[in-house]
């Protein structure tokens, strides 16, 4: 076994097996570990043994300064001319172009020899975002056979976004995570035996104590033993001091480009000093491959050499490399090559050259649909102060550059960075500026970014400022401005104010054929119609908006349509349609964004609300199981918290609430109420009703003037429960007055019934009839959780009527029904309340079959057979008859009809009358029942 594979037998065997299986199956492997642990040695050794086998090996690499070089991690693998030549294709959006480009590149990798292709990309922790996007797509869409995506990653602290990227890859079931550990003492002795056979065992053990099993550090210590250096950087620093300053400059240069350096690159870094290049290579600090290029012996060596340079030395090094790269740049060079020049000039701190080349790099990245890199370079250009005071005719103005940067960065999922760029550029523009040509687009972009991050106050301010700067005659730009103002207003739940600008924006954009503004204005109008419960009109606007969004292939618009559609179906109580929307929209978004779009949190949050209402709690929690994908804005965390509260998992709910704190302090009432909807029942379960009431009241008073929305109903009801618990009559009526008008027509009857029933509890005269009416109304809406709670309260009210006969039996029946629902939902706190009441009242909740209930199965359906009377009840129930109407039709009392309905629901295994009717229709039982009548 070679020194490179000491202690790596299992890992090498795994890689060899994967490569051997490539003719039959593709794979992706991520080799990761600390610096010096042997990632590159392992990969290179395994691939070296396959070099003559006919396997195609494409090698790419990333470097510390390659983060803004579009596809820099792939340039060496695909050729430095990647991205140049050919006719530029036209796409409806940059996102669509990026998706198509990456898909085509990934497909091209599959066109290899029979033994397969290995795409090796090393040091991915330094990769640019286009490379990361490409790798994400490739590993999630592996061809059936012949491709191995092999990545190396240094496990050190990197920026949060790249750490999140790594976490996403590790969740991908197609990726094999090959984490390399340090070597044991015995393995280190074996390694040293091959490197320094003259060392005694005690000396080998001393090396191990210093290296702690890090293979590269062990090798370096062995070469200098018994020197006392104890860290890798100390050793490498000492190695560098043994060569000339010019040679050290050559070593440092290997850290400046995202690829191996050519001989010409090395000479340029050494200022033509060929002896310095030879010194760096002969000393073993630089490994020169005549065909593959030159690299430092280890990436950390290049980093240390660069760190040791003084600031002026670094600037001179970058300036020399910039001039050299510019001179050798071919006509039509790819985005990576252009970005290399820009990066060197930028680090050389040459303002004029940086401005010129940053714009070139941005445009080159745009041509390859590398959104994050293009945004970066436009941002660099907007921050440069050129030495010349005259206006540059070859580059746009600073505001134009900043707006371009912000648009691209926002589209690439970096809204905070995008706002920062615009803030800096707009800070130099006087508040009373009358020149709006460049200012207005910048204000509009910042307004949208304000909406994205939840700062609707500043979003509205930017839109209003833009409106002051535009010409009344410019219909197109006026439509954009009015749309931005309407978007900020509707996001702040100021629907009445948003209506006029939204309608005007729609008309202007439609006349001017501005599809994107037309699309957004239509979605704003849909939100207004939905809030006013004009659901048909809202759906019409949304269908039109989604059609446009797909045609222009804009992820933001597609996602917004998904958000609005799921919200609409939640309001209508149509959970299945909300599920269909998410299943339809999500893959469309993922193709365009190559990952999770931040608005998916809000879209899935709406779906979780719908699933929660429908009693499908397990499905709701399944949606939120992958926390690493969340945007961190609190929108999905908060709605998941309500499910955990209802299930009694208070610790998880508290943790989710903590991650949602920004919602409680923002200026968007819908999120403030959503936060309180969780906090109030959480306080109630913790035995803190006064705090629950305080939160409910303060939130209600804060948003009552702006929010007219059914999202307020849970807050109202939980607040009323808190008011009853502390016997707060005045606060109870204040809550009803503040939020009662906000209840939708869909839930009005159920909420009104619950309010009246709670009022009877407040006045110490609980009314079972009122609670039963509330239960029926919640049942009609297929809302099992509030129905079960209402049945619990009805049982309490029955038990309070001690002087009336039959109340214990009725209380038992209601508690049984409530308990069955609580068990199905997994609502542990509710279940505990039910059992406690049964224990105190000495009620037996054990189920027993009623007389005449036959337990044989319904032929062909796996359902219990029904008695003739139950068939008749089911037929009437399917027609939507009430218990009173069923009783009149079958010559029985409403109470007897109610008992039959309860037994029927139990036998069918459903919770509500609507579910029973739906089951009858779906299975054709309704026809059979009608015939039996």
mmCIF file of C-alpha atoms in Angstrom, residues 495 503 506 519-546 560-561 563-569 571-572:
data_model
loop_
_atom_site.group_PDB
_atom_site.id
_atom_site.type_symbol
_atom_site.label_atom_id
_atom_site.label_comp_id
_atom_site.label_asym_id
_atom_site.label_seq_id
_atom_site.Cartn_x
_atom_site.Cartn_y
_atom_site.Cartn_z
ATOM 1 C CA UNK A 495 -55.942 46.290 0.674
ATOM 2 C CA UNK A 503 -55.856 48.415 -11.203
ATOM 3 C CA UNK A 506 -52.561 46.495 -14.612
ATOM 4 C CA UNK A 519 -48.442 39.552 -14.052
ATOM 5 C CA UNK A 520 -47.597 41.155 -10.712
ATOM 6 C CA UNK A 521 -50.509 43.570 -10.885
ATOM 7 C CA UNK A 522 -52.878 40.669 -11.578
ATOM 8 C CA UNK A 523 -51.585 38.857 -8.505
ATOM 9 C CA UNK A 524 -52.042 41.975 -6.373
ATOM 10 C CA UNK A 525 -55.621 42.271 -7.637
ATOM 11 C CA UNK A 526 -56.162 38.606 -6.804
ATOM 12 C CA UNK A 527 -54.965 39.183 -3.244
ATOM 13 C CA UNK A 528 -57.360 42.111 -2.899
ATOM 14 C CA UNK A 529 -60.278 40.103 -4.310
ATOM 15 C CA UNK A 530 -59.427 37.172 -2.078
ATOM 16 C CA UNK A 531 -59.321 39.417 0.988
ATOM 17 C CA UNK A 532 -62.740 40.752 0.030
ATOM 18 C CA UNK A 533 -63.956 37.186 -0.515
ATOM 19 C CA UNK A 534 -64.531 37.604 -4.234
ATOM 20 C CA UNK A 535 -63.012 34.216 -4.807
ATOM 21 C CA UNK A 536 -64.055 33.662 -8.414
ATOM 22 C CA UNK A 537 -62.527 36.971 -9.468
ATOM 23 C CA UNK A 538 -59.378 36.192 -7.470
ATOM 24 C CA UNK A 539 -59.002 32.815 -9.156
ATOM 25 C CA UNK A 540 -59.452 34.380 -12.574
ATOM 26 C CA UNK A 541 -56.667 36.882 -11.922
ATOM 27 C CA UNK A 542 -54.404 34.141 -10.600
ATOM 28 C CA UNK A 543 -54.885 31.822 -13.535
ATOM 29 C CA UNK A 544 -54.044 34.665 -15.920
ATOM 30 C CA UNK A 545 -51.007 35.650 -13.825
ATOM 31 C CA UNK A 546 -49.686 32.097 -13.665
ATOM 32 C CA UNK A 560 -45.944 34.409 -6.070
ATOM 33 C CA UNK A 561 -48.705 32.702 -8.042
ATOM 34 C CA UNK A 563 -48.337 31.606 -2.747
ATOM 35 C CA UNK A 564 -51.574 33.311 -3.758
ATOM 36 C CA UNK A 565 -53.215 30.123 -5.021
ATOM 37 C CA UNK A 566 -52.459 28.159 -1.855
ATOM 38 C CA UNK A 567 -53.740 31.080 0.209
ATOM 39 C CA UNK A 568 -56.953 31.163 -1.830
ATOM 40 C CA UNK A 569 -57.610 27.451 -1.453
ATOM 41 C CA UNK A 571 -59.486 30.337 2.619
ATOM 42 C CA UNK A 572 -61.948 28.161 0.712
#
